[in-house]
Coordinates of C-alpha atoms (C1' of nucleotides) in Angstrom, one line a residue:
Chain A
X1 CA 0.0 0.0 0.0
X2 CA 0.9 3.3 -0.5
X3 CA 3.1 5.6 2.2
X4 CA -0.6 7.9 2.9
X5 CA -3.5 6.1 4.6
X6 CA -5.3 3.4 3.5
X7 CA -7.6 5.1 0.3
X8 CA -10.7 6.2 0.7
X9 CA -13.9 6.9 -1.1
X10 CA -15.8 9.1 1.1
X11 CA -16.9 12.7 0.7
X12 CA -13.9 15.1 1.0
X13 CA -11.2 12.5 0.0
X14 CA -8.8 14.4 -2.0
X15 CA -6.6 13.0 -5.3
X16 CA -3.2 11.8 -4.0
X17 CA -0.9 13.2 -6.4
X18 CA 2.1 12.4 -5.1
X19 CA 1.2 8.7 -4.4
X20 CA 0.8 8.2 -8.0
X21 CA 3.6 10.2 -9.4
X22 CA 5.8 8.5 -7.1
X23 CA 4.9 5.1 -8.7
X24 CA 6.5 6.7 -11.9
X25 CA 9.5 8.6 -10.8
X26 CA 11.2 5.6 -10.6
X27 CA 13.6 4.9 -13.9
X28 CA 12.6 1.5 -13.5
X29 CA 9.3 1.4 -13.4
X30 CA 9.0 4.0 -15.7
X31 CA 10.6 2.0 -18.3
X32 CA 7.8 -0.7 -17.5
X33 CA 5.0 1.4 -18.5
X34 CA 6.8 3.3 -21.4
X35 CA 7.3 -0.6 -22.6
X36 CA 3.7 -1.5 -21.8
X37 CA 2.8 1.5 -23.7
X38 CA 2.9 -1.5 -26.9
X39 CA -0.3 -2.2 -25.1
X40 CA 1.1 -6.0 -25.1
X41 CA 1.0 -7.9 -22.0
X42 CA 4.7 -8.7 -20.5
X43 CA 5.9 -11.8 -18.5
X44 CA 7.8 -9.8 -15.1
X45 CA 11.3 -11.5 -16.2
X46 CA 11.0 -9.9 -19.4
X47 CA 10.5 -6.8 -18.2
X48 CA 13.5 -7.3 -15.8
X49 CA 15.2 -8.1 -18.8
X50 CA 14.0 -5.1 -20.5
X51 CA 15.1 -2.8 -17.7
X52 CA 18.1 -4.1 -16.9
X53 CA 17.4 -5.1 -13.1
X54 CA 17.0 -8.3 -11.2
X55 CA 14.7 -10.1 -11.2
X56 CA 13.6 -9.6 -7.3
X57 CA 13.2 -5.9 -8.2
X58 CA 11.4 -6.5 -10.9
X59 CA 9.3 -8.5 -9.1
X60 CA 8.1 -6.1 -6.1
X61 CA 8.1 -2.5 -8.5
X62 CA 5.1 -5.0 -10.2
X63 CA 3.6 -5.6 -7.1
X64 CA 3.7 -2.2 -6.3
X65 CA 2.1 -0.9 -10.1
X66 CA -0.6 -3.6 -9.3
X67 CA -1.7 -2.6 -6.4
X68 CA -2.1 0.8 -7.2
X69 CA -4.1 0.2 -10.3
X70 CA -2.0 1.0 -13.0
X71 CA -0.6 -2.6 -14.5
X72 CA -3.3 -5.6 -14.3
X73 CA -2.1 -8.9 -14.4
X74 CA -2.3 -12.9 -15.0
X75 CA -1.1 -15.5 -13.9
X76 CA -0.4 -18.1 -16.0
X77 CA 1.5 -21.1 -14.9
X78 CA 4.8 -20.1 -13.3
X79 CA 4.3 -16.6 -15.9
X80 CA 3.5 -13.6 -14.1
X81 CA 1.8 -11.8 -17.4
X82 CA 1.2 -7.4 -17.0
X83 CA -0.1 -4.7 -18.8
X84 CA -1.5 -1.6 -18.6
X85 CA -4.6 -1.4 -17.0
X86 CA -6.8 0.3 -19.4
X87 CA -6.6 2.8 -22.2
X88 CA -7.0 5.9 -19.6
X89 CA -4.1 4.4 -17.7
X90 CA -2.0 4.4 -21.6
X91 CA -3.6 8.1 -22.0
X92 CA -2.2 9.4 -18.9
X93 CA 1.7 7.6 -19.5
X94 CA 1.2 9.2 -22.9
X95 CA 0.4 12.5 -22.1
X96 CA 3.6 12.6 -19.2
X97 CA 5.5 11.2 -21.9
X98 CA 4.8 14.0 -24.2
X99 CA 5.2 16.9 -21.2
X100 CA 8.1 15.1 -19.8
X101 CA 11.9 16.7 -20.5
X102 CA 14.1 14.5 -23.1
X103 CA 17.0 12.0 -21.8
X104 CA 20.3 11.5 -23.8
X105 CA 19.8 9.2 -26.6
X106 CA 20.6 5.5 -25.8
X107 CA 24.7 4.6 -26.3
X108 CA 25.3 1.4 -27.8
X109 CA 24.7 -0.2 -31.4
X110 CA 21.7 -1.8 -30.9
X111 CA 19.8 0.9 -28.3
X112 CA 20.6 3.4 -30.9
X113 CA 18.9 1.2 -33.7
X114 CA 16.0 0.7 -31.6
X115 CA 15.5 4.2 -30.9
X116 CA 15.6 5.5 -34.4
X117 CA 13.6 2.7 -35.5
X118 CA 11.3 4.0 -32.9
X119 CA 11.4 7.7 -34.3
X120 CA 10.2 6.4 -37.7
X121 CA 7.7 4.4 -36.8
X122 CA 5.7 3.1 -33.4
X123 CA 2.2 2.2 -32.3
X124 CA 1.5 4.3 -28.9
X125 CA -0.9 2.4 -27.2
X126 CA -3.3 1.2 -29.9
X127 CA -2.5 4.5 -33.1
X128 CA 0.7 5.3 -34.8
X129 CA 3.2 7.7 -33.9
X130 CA 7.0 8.5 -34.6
X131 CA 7.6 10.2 -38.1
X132 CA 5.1 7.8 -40.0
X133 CA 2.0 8.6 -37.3
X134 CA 2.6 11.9 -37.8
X135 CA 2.8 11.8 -41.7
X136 CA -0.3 9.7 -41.6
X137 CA -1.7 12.4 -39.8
X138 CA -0.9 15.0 -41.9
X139 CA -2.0 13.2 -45.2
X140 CA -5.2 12.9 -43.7
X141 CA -5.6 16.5 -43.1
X142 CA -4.6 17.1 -46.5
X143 CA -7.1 14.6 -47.5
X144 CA -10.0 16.5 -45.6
X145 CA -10.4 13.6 -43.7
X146 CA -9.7 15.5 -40.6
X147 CA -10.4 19.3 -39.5
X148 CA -8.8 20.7 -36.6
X149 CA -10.5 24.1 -36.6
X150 CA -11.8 24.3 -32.7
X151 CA -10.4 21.2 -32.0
X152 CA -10.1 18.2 -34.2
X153 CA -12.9 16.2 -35.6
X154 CA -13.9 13.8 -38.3
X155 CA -15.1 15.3 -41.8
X156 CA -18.1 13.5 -43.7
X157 CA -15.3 12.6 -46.2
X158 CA -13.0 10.9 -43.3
X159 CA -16.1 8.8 -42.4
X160 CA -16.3 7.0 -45.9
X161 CA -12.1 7.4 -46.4
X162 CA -12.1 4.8 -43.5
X163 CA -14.9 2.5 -44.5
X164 CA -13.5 2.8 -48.1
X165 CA -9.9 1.4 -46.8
X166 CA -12.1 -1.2 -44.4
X167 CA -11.4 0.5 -41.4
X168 CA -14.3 0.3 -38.7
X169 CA -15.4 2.3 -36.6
X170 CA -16.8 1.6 -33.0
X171 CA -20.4 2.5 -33.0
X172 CA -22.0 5.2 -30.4
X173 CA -18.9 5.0 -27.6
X174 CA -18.2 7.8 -25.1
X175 CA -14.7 8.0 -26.4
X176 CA -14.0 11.0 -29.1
X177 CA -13.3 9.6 -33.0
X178 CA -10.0 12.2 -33.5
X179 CA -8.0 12.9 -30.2
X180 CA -4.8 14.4 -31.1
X181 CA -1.6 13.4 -29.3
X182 CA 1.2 15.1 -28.6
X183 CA 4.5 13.5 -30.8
X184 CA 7.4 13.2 -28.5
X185 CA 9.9 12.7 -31.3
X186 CA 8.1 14.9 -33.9
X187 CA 6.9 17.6 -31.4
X188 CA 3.7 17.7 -33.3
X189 CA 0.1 15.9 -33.5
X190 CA -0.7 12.9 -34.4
X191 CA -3.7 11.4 -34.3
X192 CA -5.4 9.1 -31.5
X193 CA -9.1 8.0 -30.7
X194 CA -11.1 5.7 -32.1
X195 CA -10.3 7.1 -35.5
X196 CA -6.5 6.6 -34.4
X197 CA -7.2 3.1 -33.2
X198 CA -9.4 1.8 -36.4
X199 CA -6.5 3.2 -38.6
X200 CA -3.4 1.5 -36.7
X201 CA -5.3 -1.6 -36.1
X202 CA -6.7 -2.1 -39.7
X203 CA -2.5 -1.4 -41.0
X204 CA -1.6 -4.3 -38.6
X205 CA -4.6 -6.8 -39.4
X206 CA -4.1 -6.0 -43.3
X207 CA -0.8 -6.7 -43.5
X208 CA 0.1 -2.6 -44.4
X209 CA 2.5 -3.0 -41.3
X210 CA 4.3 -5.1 -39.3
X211 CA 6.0 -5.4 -35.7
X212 CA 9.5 -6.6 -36.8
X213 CA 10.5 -6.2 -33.0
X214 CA 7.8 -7.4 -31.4
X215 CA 8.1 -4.8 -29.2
X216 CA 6.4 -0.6 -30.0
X217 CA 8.3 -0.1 -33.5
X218 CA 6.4 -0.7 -36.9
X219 CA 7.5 -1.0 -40.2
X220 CA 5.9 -0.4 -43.6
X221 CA 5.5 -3.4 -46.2
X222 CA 5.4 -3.4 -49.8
X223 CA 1.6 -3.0 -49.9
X224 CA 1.3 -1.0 -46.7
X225 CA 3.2 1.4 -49.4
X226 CA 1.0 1.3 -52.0
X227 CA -2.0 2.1 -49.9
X228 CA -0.9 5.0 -47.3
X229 CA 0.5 6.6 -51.0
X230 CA -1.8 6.1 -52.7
X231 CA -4.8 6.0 -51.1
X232 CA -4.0 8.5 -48.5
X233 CA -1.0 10.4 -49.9
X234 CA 1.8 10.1 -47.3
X235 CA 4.9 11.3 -49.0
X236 CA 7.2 8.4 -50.5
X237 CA 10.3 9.8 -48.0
X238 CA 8.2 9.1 -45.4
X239 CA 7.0 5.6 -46.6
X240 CA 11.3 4.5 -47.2
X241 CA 12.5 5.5 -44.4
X242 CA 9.7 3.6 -42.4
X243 CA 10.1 0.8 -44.9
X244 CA 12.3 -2.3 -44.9
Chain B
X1 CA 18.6 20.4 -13.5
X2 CA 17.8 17.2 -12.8
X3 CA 19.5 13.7 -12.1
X4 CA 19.7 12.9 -15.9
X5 CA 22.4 14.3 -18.0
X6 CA 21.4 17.9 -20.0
X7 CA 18.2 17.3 -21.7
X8 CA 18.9 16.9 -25.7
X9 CA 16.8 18.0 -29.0
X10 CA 18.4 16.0 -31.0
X11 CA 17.8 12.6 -33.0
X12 CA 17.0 9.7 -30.8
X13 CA 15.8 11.8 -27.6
X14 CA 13.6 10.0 -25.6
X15 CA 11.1 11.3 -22.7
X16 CA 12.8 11.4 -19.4
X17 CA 9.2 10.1 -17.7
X18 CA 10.8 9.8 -14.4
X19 CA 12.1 12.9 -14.9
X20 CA 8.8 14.8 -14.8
X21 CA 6.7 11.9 -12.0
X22 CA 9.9 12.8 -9.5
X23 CA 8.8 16.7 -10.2
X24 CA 5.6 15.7 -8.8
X25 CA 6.2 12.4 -6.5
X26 CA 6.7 15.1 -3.5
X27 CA 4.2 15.8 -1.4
X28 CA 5.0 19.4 -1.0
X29 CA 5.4 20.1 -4.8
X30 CA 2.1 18.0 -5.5
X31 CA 0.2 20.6 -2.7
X32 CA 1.9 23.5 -5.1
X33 CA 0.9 22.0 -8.3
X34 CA -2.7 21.8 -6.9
X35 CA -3.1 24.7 -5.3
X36 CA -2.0 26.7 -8.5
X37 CA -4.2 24.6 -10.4
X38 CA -6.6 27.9 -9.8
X39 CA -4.8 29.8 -12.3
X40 CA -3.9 32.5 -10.5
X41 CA -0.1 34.0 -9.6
X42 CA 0.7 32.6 -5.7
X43 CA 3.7 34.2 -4.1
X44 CA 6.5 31.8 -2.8
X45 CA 5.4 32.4 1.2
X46 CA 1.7 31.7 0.4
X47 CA 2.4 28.7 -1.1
X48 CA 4.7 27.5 2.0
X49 CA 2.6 28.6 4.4
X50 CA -0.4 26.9 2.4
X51 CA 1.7 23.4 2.0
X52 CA 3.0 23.7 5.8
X53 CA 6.8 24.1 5.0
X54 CA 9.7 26.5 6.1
X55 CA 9.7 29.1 3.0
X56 CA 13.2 28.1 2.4
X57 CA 12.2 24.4 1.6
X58 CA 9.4 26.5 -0.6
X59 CA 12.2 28.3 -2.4
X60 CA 14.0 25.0 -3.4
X61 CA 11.1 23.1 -4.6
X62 CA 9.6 26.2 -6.3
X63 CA 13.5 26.4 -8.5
X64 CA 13.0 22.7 -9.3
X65 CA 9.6 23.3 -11.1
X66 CA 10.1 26.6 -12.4
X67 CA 13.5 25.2 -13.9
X68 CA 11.5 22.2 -15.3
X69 CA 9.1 24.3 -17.0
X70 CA 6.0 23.0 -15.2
X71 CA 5.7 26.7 -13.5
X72 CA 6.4 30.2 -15.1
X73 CA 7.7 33.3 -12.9
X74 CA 7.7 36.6 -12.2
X75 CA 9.8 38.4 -9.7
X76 CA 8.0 41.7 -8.7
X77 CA 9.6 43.7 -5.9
X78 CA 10.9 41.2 -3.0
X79 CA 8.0 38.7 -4.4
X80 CA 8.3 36.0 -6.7
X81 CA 5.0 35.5 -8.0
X82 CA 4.8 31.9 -9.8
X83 CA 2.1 30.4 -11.7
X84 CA 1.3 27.6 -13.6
X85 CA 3.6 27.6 -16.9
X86 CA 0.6 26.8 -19.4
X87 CA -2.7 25.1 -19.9
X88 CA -1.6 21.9 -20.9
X89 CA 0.3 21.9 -18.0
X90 CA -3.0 22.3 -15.7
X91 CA -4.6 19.7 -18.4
X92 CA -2.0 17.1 -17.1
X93 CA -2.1 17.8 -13.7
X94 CA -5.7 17.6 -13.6
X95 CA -5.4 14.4 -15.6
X96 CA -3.2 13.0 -13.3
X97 CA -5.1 14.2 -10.0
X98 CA -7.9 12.1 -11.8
X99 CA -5.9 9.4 -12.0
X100 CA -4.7 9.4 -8.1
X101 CA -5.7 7.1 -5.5
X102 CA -7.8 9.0 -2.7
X103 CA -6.3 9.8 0.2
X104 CA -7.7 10.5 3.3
X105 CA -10.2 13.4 4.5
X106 CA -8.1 15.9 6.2
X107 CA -8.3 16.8 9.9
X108 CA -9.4 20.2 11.5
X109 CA -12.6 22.1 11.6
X110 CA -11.1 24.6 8.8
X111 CA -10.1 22.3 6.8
X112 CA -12.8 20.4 6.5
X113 CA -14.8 23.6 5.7
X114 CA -12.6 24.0 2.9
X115 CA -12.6 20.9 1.5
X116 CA -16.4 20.6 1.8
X117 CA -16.5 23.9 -0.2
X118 CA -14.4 22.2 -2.8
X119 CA -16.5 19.6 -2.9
X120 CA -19.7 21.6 -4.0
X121 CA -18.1 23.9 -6.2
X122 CA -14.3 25.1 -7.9
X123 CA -12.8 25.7 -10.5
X124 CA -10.6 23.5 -12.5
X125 CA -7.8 25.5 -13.7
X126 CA -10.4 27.4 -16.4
X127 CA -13.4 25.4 -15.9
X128 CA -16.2 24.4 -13.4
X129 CA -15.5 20.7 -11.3
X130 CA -17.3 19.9 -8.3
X131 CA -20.8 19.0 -7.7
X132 CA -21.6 21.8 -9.5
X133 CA -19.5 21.7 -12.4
X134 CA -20.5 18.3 -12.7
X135 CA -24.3 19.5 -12.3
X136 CA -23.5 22.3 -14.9
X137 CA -22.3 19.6 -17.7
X138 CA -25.2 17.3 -16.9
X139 CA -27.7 20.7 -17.5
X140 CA -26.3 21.6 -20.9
X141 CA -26.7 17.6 -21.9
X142 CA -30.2 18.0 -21.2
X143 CA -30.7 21.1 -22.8
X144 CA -28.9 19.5 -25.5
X145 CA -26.1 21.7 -25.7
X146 CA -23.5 18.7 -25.5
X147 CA -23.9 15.7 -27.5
X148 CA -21.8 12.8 -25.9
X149 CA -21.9 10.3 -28.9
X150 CA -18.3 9.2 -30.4
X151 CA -16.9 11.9 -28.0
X152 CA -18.6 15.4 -26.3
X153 CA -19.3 18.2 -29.1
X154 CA -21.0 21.3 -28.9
X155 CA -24.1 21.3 -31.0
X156 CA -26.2 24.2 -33.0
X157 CA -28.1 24.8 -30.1
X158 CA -25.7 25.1 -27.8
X159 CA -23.6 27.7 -30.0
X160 CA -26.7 30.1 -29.9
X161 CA -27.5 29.5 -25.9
X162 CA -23.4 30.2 -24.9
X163 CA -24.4 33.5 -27.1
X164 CA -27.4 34.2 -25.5
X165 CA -25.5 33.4 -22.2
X166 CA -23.0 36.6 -23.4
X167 CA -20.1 33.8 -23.4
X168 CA -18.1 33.7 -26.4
X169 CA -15.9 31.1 -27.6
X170 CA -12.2 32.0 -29.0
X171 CA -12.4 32.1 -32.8
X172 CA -10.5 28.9 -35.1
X173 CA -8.4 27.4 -32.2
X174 CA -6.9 24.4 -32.2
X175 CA -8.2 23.9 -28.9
X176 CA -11.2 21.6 -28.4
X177 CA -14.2 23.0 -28.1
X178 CA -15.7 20.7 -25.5
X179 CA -13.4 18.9 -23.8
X180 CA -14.2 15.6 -20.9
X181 CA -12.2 16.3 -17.4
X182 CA -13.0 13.6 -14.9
X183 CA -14.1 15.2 -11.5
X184 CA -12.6 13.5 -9.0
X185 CA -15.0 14.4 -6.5
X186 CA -17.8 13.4 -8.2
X187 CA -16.3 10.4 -10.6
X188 CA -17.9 11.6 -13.6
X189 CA -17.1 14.2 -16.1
X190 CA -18.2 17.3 -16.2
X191 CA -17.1 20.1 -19.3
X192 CA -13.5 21.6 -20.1
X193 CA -12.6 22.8 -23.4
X194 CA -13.0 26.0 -25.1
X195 CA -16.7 25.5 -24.1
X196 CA -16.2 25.0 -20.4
X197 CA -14.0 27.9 -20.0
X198 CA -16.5 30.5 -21.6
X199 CA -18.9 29.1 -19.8
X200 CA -17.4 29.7 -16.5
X201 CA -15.0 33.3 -17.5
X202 CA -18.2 34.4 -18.2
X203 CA -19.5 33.3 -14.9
X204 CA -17.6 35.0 -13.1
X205 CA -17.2 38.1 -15.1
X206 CA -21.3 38.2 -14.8
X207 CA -21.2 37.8 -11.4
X208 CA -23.3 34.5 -11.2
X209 CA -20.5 33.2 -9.3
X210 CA -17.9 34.2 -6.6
X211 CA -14.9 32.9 -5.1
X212 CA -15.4 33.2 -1.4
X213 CA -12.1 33.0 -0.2
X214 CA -10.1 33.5 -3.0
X215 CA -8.9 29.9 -3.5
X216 CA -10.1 27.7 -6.1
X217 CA -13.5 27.1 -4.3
X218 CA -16.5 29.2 -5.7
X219 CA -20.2 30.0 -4.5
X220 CA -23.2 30.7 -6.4
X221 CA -24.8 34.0 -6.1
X222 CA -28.3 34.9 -5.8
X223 CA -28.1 36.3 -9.7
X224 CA -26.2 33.2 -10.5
X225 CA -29.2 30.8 -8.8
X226 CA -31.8 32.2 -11.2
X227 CA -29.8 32.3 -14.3
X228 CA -28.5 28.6 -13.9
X229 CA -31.7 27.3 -12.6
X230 CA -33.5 29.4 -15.6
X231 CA -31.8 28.6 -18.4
X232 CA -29.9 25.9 -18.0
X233 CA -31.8 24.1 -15.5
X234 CA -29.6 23.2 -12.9
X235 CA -31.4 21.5 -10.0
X236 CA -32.3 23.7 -7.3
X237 CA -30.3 21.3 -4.4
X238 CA -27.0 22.0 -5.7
X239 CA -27.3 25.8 -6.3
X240 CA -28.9 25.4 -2.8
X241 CA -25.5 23.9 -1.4
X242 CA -23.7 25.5 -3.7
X243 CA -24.6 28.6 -2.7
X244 CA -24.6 31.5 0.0
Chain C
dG1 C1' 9.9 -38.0 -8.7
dG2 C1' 13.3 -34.8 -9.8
dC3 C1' 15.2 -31.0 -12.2
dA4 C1' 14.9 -26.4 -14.4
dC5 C1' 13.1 -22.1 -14.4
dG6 C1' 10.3 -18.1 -13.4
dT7 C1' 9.0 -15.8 -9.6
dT8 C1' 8.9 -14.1 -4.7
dT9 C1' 10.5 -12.9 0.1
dC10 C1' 13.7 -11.0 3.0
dG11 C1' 17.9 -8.6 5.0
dG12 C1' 21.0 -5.3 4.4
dC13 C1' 23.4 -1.8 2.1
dG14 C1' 23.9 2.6 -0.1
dG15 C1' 22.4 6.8 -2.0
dC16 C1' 19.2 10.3 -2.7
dC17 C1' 16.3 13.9 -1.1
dG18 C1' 13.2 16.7 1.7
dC19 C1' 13.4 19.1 5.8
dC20 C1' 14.9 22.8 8.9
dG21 C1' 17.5 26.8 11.0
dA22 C1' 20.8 30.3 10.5
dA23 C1' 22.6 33.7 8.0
dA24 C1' 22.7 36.7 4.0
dC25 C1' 20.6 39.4 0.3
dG26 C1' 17.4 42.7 -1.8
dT27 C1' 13.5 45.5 -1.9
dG28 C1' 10.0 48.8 -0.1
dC29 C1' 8.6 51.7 3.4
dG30 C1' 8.7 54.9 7.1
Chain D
dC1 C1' 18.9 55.8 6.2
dG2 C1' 17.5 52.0 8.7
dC3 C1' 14.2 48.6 9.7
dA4 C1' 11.0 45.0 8.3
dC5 C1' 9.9 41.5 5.4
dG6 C1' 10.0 38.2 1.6
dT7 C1' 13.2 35.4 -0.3
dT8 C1' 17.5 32.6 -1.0
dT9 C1' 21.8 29.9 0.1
dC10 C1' 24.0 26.5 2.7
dG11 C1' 25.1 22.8 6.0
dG12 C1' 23.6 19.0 8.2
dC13 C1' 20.4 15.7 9.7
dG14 C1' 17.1 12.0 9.1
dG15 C1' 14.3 8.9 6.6
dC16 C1' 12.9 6.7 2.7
dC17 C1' 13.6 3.7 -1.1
dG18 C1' 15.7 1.1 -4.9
dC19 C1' 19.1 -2.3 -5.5
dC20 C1' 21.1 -6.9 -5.0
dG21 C1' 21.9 -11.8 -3.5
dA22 C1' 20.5 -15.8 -1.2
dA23 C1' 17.1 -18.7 -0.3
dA24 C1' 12.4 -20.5 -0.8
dC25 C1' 8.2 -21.5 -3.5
dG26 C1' 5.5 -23.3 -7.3
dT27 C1' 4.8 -24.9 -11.8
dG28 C1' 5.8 -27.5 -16.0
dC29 C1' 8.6 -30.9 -18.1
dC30 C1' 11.3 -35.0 -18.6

DNA sequence: GGCACGTTTCGGCGGCCGCCGAAACGTGCG
DNA sequence: CGCACGTTTCGGCGGCCGCCGAAACGTGCC
């Protein structure tokens, strides 16, 4: 439990913001989440792994995300399996990530080929970001799929864009079709929601990109190519460097 | 500056996410964060005396945020007035104060008081929260204002009642114009966006609301009960409570 | 049943960081 | 000009917390 008094929900409880930025001012566990942010689920070792700690550590900073909400988790066998709890919980990491200042780049060979392959290209939580989410985003715009006067918000053209490319949409959901989100490698918009979502996940289930890694980082394939030019217009720079 | 080596622009940056949750994982620093949330300019010694530390320990924290960017200052005379450093900074920190577990009521007849008066009414950086912002965004659904399919937008009707109201909304932004906060008084959302901050600006300008003690907390006047109840129909128990 | 492996618990170490008080600095006011 | 007051700097204290390794636990596999 946390170092304040056991929570409660009665009237006058007040948000303990220190409690839950303390659960990410922790290198370590903040690499957890960012890593979560592929909205995959991770066994703990891998994690440990990931992080470069042992795997005891790793073991109680889970405990501790757990039981404050933010990672859920299943067991499976001798498998301790975590993700992010829900899509406000992948909002929030996103949106800290975005405000939050930038760390040196990575040394070593491979760190650094993971991080640029990460600039190019990377799913953030369930849409596209990195240079490709945020030409996506503006060949959309160009497109008139999208209109960001007062906001951002989906155009009657958008609406049959999508179902033309087979991209569903949820129906009649609380959650807004175009959010935009903050780039933390591009320092501009991209675009999240549902319209966000139905795009990335439509890409992935089509074939139009793949998770080389397995991890956040996406690449483009040879018909993924043809589509986002043609259909959508994203400029063929964009497309090669994010390509194989 | 912070634990990390010198935060870099370059290629292959990556968000320092502990970084920012350390800035925040302080109890003192969190009680400045929230405090400023009411947009106004706090001097350093109001915010020590508010968070119950020695104005030196003030000093330090209020260098750590200010250099961080989170808050912006101005040095006036032998004050340092300090403020919040921008709206999306009050966005995240609401986000986040959402997203924190509860702690406990506080102690002391005063305090009590003002978190009651929280409780029932405040304002959210630019916006109405509380019982009575919460009361405000379920009026304006009714009146059908606010549409909350695929997201919360501002319909026809509610363009031409904010007009008739006398509150205008900012021209082409890139803002939203109605934006979901979570209360987290009340657990559900009540209006933020271009839309909730016309709506309560122009509250305050008109007189229909008051801030009693010069915190975030605000009261209803008697002017404000009959236009709230009047056109937007806001039930009378919470202007009742929320009031005088 | 026994081994391997992923995970967990626990003790102990080390470092970081928030706190204060004392003293100094600078500004505004009388 | 000198005092009062808001603020800052610095040293030092204390506590918290993240880390590891060793040992134990439980599961799956041979």
């Amino acid at each position: 439990m946390l170092t304040t008094t056991r929570p409660t929900t009665g009237e006058g409880a007040q948000p303990d913001l220190a409690a839950l930025a303390s659960l990410l001012a922790d290198r370590t566990r903040a690499a957890f989440c960012t890593a979560l942010l592929d909205g995959r689920a991770w066994t703990a070792g891998e994690l440990a792994r990931h992080a470069g700690v042992a795997p005891s550590t790793a073991s109680e900073h889970l405990t501790a995300l757990v039981e404050a909400g933010l990672l859920a988790e299943v067991r499976q066998g001798r498998h301790r399996y975590v993700r992010l709890a829900s899509r406000e919980t992948a909002e929030l990491i996103e949106a800290m990530s975005a405000a939050a200042p930038k760390a040196a780049p990575p040394r070593g060979l491979r760190a650094v080929h993971r991080s640029n392959a990460l600039a190019r290209g990377r799913t953030c939580y369930d849409h596209l970001a990195g240079a490709l989410g945020v030409a996506v985003a503006d060949a959309v715009t160009r497109q008139g799929w999208i209109a960001w006067e007062d906001g951002p918000s989906l155009t009657a053209e958008g609406r049959t864009g999508l179902a033309a490319l087979g991209a569903e949409l949820p129906a009649r959901t609380r959650r807004p079709l175009v959010r935009s989100c903050l780039d933390w490698t591009e320092r501009r918009p991209h675009v999240a929601g549902a319209v966000g979502a139905a795009l990335c996940s439509r890409a992935l289930e089509a074939g139009w990109l793949v998770r080389p890694g397995g991890g956040r980082a996406v690449r483009v394939t040879a018909e993924g190519r043809t589509v986002l030019a043609g259909t959508l217009g994203v400029p063929d720079e964009v497309l090669e460097s994010a390509g194989a």
